[in-house]
Amino acid sequence: MDYELIGITVLWTFLYGYLIVASIDFGAGFFSYYSSITGREHIINKVIARYLSPVWEVTNVFLVFFFIGIVGFFPSTAYYYGTALLIPGSIAIILLAIRGSYYAFHNYGEKGSLFYQFLYGATGLLIPASLSVVLTISEGGFIILEGDQVLLDYPALFSSFYSWTVVILAIVSVLYISACFLTFYAYKARDIDAFKVLRGYALFWSFPTILASILVFFALNQHNPVHFEKMVDLAWMFSLSFLFFLGAVYLIWKGKRLGLSFVFVMLQFATAFYGYGASHLPYLLYPHLTIYDGFTNEAMAIALIIAFIAGLFLLIPSLYLLMRLFLFDNKYVQGRK
Amino acid sequence: MFEYDPVIYSRILTGLTLGYHVIFATIGVGIPLLIALAEWIGIKRNDEHYRLLARRWARGFVITVAIGVVTGTAIGLQLSLLWPNFMQVAGHAISLPMFMETFAFFFEAIFLGIYLYTWDRFKNKMYHFYLLIPVVIGASMSGFFITTVNAFMNAPTGVEIQNGVVTNINPLAAMFNPATPTKVAHVLSSAYLTSAFVLAAIAAFALLKGKDHVYHKKALHLTMTVAAVFAVATALIGDFSGKYLAEYQPEKLAAAEWHFETSTEAPLILGGVLDEDQNIRYALEIPYALSILAHGSPSAEVIGLEEFPQDELPPLIVHYFFDAMVGIGMFLALVSVAYVFIQRTKRWNEHNRLLLWAIFIGGPLSIIAIEMGWFFAELGRQPWILVGYMTTAEGATTSAHVDLMLYLFIGLYLILTITCITVLRKLFSSNPVERELKDRGME
């Protein structure tokens, strides 16, 4: 396997990690706010706060890892994406900044400020939409090269059916992933009332999620038939994803083995996400940039991979400790610690 | 304001974000050390006041961490958004330390999360203290790694750049470039100094308001002792930095000192203004001092600005930043050493109002010194973004909307500042020390 492939696999894995942890986080913020304005906060907010408070910072790091890593392995992405994405990128930064800081203000500072809660709940839905622009433009057709200028074609972006399906998919999957996780967490906490509410959310959002996934498939066929062809070649991964989806929804419906059901949710997104990524190769930005153009030099690639492995030796035990203390410690989850 | 130029706006926006981030980043590096010291002393001496100190500092700290995290994320992304051409070239050389900075931050984030939620959860109090060690290490390591990136931009080594293409890279040589030792030492030491002074200012404020609880006195004692140690260290390292500049970046030192002609026995210039013919007026000259600062000998030759092409000179305004940084540094050293001296010898009252006032204003002043130091370091290497290889103008984006983004971010930082201050004030005024001591049954 060459360094380019190792590099993109590492980065894709971090993006997948971000997809899962950030979705839980973003969705939870929304549900937390929604339950406050509908007068059900006392039922589910405790469950949400107990999980989120110790991990919110960690979530953010996954994203930083990805965008620092991609410039490290593929410095030319900075040129193309950096120039084109000034506005959407800056908007995403501002939303992330508002969300992150108001989350802390709300949870560690003024408890119960509904306005702060609104800010971090609402931005949680806008961030996935703004970040998904990157995936959209990677399909090509939205970037104009003029001399040394890289321009983003906003009219094309906003009028594209494909770009809207991606936005919708991003938002509904956030709510779906988050609700599934919180259902599991509430179940572990033996908080039956919260469990009932969250199970309702999970089932409610499962339908639009699968619908949006199918919609994206067809929109991509219109937008980038070459990529679509390659995705069809990997159809088994997407079929597997659908089976995991059915398994997860079935278990949540029955209200049993909820840990396994969340594993199914993770596998559902893993198979679809890696299937999408693999079929997108070798392009980073279709058709201008492949993983073989402007790849970092060999010395740096080796150094990055060594740093990455050394870092994992540090991170995995630490993350394990974090999960042991806050996720799999029944006494903590149930609020007895 | 002026004609739209993406380079100017990119510079202002980057300066704004970094200038804002550095406040939170500095205390983010330093405060964990003070929390750790307070908790450790509290456990060792079985003194609940110190443990409460750690607890209350941690509570306020987490609010500032949030802003540090989000503005750090902002600058990380802005590097690619505002300087895509620079990142395309330099990405080949600086990605290792940037990647490792993220690891260090990850490490810190995990343990800070655990630390904040495990007060009173362990039977052995030391276990809770141990959680802080990775936080302190992670905070300082991220300061270390990111400073090596900045050092590389000042002294690019370990690479060859030909026609804008980077070749022959040695990632470790790039990281450990000649600027790294002094820069990293100065950044870390001044971060500990600043954090100590910021926390000391809070204690001094309480004492000035007439609260004479021993809790505040203990807080002042701990923070001022730490401040004295790092004030002396920072001054020493500052001297090494001067010698480094004389050797590797003489134009920066010359600009800081308005040293136009190469000469021996060069004087140090304090304050003053430059008139239109570049004559220095109203300045205080200390004979030989620049030669001593630059090379450790009064007769040494110091290179002047005349040796450099006109279009490669840094702006002469950096002189004021340099003087402000050094001046405040001296003030902080004087105040903290005086406190420790008075406290040790017990000859006078270390809680006299004059000293308390000096400590109190030392808090904001130390933050200003950090800003001044960074302004000096960054403007002092203009017109270069990669000294000797790439000018700032070549590295910037060509995008047409940087001005709009600048206004958006000004708005964002204003809102964050206002809310941060409000939240911190409410957090501490709604739960004063005296009440918390009572609630915890310590009185």
GROMACS .gro file of C-alpha atoms in nm, chain A residues 10-11 14 53-58 60-65 67-69 71-73 75-76 78-83 85-87 89-91 93-94 96-102 104-105 107-110 116 148-150 154 294-297 299-300 303-304 307-312 314-315 318-319 321-322 324-326 329 332 337, chain B residues 4 13 59 62-63 65-67 69-85 87-89 91-103 105-118 121-122 131 166 169-171 397-402 404-405 408-409 412 415-416 419-420 422-423 426-427:
model
  162
   10VAL     CA    1  -0.603   0.764   0.819
   11LEU     CA    2  -0.775   1.092   0.740
   14PHE     CA    3  -1.073   1.056   1.152
   53SER     CA    4  -2.003   1.751   2.946
   54PRO     CA    5  -1.682   1.549   2.979
   55VAL     CA    6  -1.640   1.485   2.605
   56TRP     CA    7  -1.728   1.806   2.420
   57GLU     CA    8  -1.365   1.911   2.380
   58VAL     CA    9  -1.263   1.572   2.248
   60ASN     CA   10  -1.367   1.907   1.838
   61VAL     CA   11  -1.023   1.749   1.815
   62PHE     CA   12  -1.139   1.492   1.559
   63LEU     CA   13  -1.219   1.775   1.322
   64VAL     CA   14  -0.892   1.958   1.386
   65PHE     CA   15  -0.710   1.632   1.325
   67PHE     CA   16  -0.806   1.939   0.853
   68ILE     CA   17  -0.451   1.959   0.988
   69GLY     CA   18  -0.385   1.608   0.861
   71VAL     CA   19  -0.292   1.972   0.466
   72GLY     CA   20  -0.005   1.765   0.601
   73PHE     CA   21  -0.047   1.472   0.368
   75PRO     CA   22  -0.063   2.026   0.089
   76SER     CA   23  -0.224   2.107  -0.247
   78ALA     CA   24  -0.487   2.392   0.099
   79TYR     CA   25  -0.451   2.570  -0.232
   80TYR     CA   26  -0.773   2.447  -0.395
   81TYR     CA   27  -1.008   2.412  -0.102
   82GLY     CA   28  -0.853   2.697   0.096
   83THR     CA   29  -0.902   2.952  -0.178
   85LEU     CA   30  -1.393   2.780   0.059
   86LEU     CA   31  -1.315   3.113   0.226
   87ILE     CA   32  -1.679   3.204   0.284
   89GLY     CA   33  -1.523   2.779   0.573
   90SER     CA   34  -1.539   3.102   0.771
   91ILE     CA   35  -1.910   3.054   0.834
   93ILE     CA   36  -1.570   2.838   1.193
   94ILE     CA   37  -1.806   3.099   1.332
   96LEU     CA   38  -1.834   2.606   1.558
   97ALA     CA   39  -1.704   2.891   1.773
   98ILE     CA   40  -2.051   2.993   1.885
   99ARG     CA   41  -2.154   2.637   1.952
  100GLY     CA   42  -1.842   2.536   2.143
  101SER     CA   43  -1.824   2.842   2.361
  102TYR     CA   44  -2.194   2.868   2.434
  104ALA     CA   45  -1.943   2.573   2.787
  105PHE     CA   46  -2.113   2.894   2.896
  107ASN     CA   47  -2.311   2.404   3.108
  108TYR     CA   48  -2.035   2.535   3.329
  109GLY     CA   49  -2.152   2.892   3.373
  110GLU     CA   50  -2.510   3.010   3.373
  116TYR     CA   51  -2.737   3.011   2.531
  148ASP     CA   52  -0.430   3.165  -1.056
  149GLN     CA   53  -0.780   3.213  -0.917
  150VAL     CA   54  -0.985   2.932  -0.769
  154TYR     CA   55  -2.217   2.983  -0.583
  294GLY     CA   56   0.103   1.734  -0.471
  295PHE     CA   57   0.139   1.460  -0.214
  296THR     CA   58   0.378   1.551   0.063
  297ASN     CA   59   0.736   1.432   0.031
  299ALA     CA   60   1.028   1.200   0.455
  300MET     CA   61   0.729   1.391   0.584
  303ALA     CA   62   0.729   1.114   0.989
  304LEU     CA   63   0.354   1.176   0.991
  307ALA     CA   64   0.374   1.035   1.473
  308PHE     CA   65   0.029   0.902   1.405
  309ILE     CA   66   0.110   0.553   1.536
  310ALA     CA   67   0.291   0.692   1.841
  311GLY     CA   68  -0.004   0.920   1.904
  312LEU     CA   69  -0.247   0.631   1.890
  314LEU     CA   70  -0.122   0.752   2.379
  315LEU     CA   71  -0.477   0.818   2.269
  318SER     CA   72  -0.672   0.762   2.728
  319LEU     CA   73  -0.995   0.735   2.532
  321LEU     CA   74  -1.016   0.554   3.034
  322LEU     CA   75  -1.258   0.832   2.939
  324ARG     CA   76  -1.464   0.357   3.126
  325LEU     CA   77  -1.530   0.650   3.356
  326PHE     CA   78  -1.821   0.816   3.179
  329ASP     CA   79  -1.949   0.314   3.441
  332TYR     CA   80  -2.190   0.737   3.677
  337LYS     CA   81  -2.149   0.933   4.109
  341TYR     CA   82  -0.950   4.627  -0.127
  350LEU     CA   83  -0.778   3.903   1.005
  396ARG     CA   84  -1.415   2.625   3.723
  399VAL     CA   85  -1.292   2.581   3.171
  400ILE     CA   86  -1.482   2.886   3.045
  402VAL     CA   87  -1.059   2.693   2.764
  403ALA     CA   88  -1.378   2.691   2.558
  404ILE     CA   89  -1.281   3.017   2.389
  406VAL     CA   90  -1.046   2.579   2.178
  407VAL     CA   91  -1.282   2.751   1.938
  408THR     CA   92  -1.042   3.030   1.842
  409GLY     CA   93  -0.764   2.771   1.806
  410THR     CA   94  -0.986   2.578   1.567
  411ALA     CA   95  -1.049   2.906   1.387
  412ILE     CA   96  -0.683   2.988   1.334
  413GLY     CA   97  -0.610   2.630   1.229
  414LEU     CA   98  -0.866   2.655   0.950
  415GLN     CA   99  -0.785   3.016   0.867
  416LEU     CA  100  -0.427   2.920   0.788
  417SER     CA  101  -0.556   2.730   0.486
  418LEU     CA  102  -0.835   2.974   0.405
  419LEU     CA  103  -0.630   3.292   0.417
  420TRP     CA  104  -0.283   3.162   0.326
  421PRO     CA  105  -0.348   2.881   0.077
  422ASN     CA  106  -0.036   2.951  -0.126
  424MET     CA  107   0.027   2.631   0.314
  425GLN     CA  108   0.070   2.458  -0.018
  426VAL     CA  109   0.445   2.522   0.003
  428GLY     CA  110   0.265   2.229   0.441
  429HIS     CA  111   0.540   1.995   0.325
  430ALA     CA  112   0.762   2.107   0.611
  431ILE     CA  113   0.543   2.212   0.905
  432SER     CA  114   0.275   1.947   0.907
  433LEU     CA  115   0.458   1.722   1.154
  434PRO     CA  116   0.459   1.970   1.445
  435MET     CA  117   0.105   2.081   1.361
  436PHE     CA  118  -0.011   1.722   1.365
  437MET     CA  119   0.167   1.660   1.695
  438GLU     CA  120   0.019   1.975   1.843
  439THR     CA  121  -0.322   1.825   1.776
  440PHE     CA  122  -0.218   1.505   1.952
  442PHE     CA  123  -0.424   1.892   2.259
  443PHE     CA  124  -0.623   1.570   2.228
  444PHE     CA  125  -0.437   1.425   2.523
  445GLU     CA  126  -0.504   1.736   2.728
  446ALA     CA  127  -0.871   1.750   2.629
  447ILE     CA  128  -0.935   1.393   2.739
  448PHE     CA  129  -0.780   1.436   3.081
  449LEU     CA  130  -0.922   1.782   3.142
  450GLY     CA  131  -1.268   1.636   3.079
  451ILE     CA  132  -1.200   1.357   3.325
  452TYR     CA  133  -1.046   1.591   3.583
  453LEU     CA  134  -1.340   1.830   3.586
  454TYR     CA  135  -1.591   1.555   3.647
  455THR     CA  136  -1.411   1.346   3.905
  458ARG     CA  137  -1.491   1.053   4.300
  459PHE     CA  138  -1.170   0.879   4.409
  468LEU     CA  139  -0.515   1.343   3.620
  503VAL     CA  140   1.001   2.246  -0.137
  506ILE     CA  141   1.298   1.787   0.363
  507ASN     CA  142   1.415   1.676   0.701
  508PRO     CA  143   1.108   1.714   0.923
  734THR     CA  144  -0.531   3.417  -0.069
  735THR     CA  145  -0.663   3.583  -0.383
  736SER     CA  146  -1.022   3.560  -0.271
  737ALA     CA  147  -1.242   3.865  -0.310
  738HIS     CA  148  -1.427   3.856   0.022
  739VAL     CA  149  -1.169   3.871   0.299
  741LEU     CA  150  -1.642   4.080   0.476
  742MET     CA  151  -1.498   3.789   0.673
  745LEU     CA  152  -1.781   3.888   1.072
  746PHE     CA  153  -1.494   3.776   1.293
  749LEU     CA  154  -1.777   3.710   1.674
  752ILE     CA  155  -1.973   3.868   2.135
  753LEU     CA  156  -1.748   3.601   2.280
  756THR     CA  157  -2.039   3.673   2.716
  757CYS     CA  158  -1.718   3.537   2.864
  759THR     CA  159  -2.055   3.812   3.197
  760VAL     CA  160  -2.044   3.439   3.259
  763LYS     CA  161  -2.183   3.564   3.747
  764LEU     CA  162  -2.005   3.239   3.817
   0.00000   0.00000   0.00000
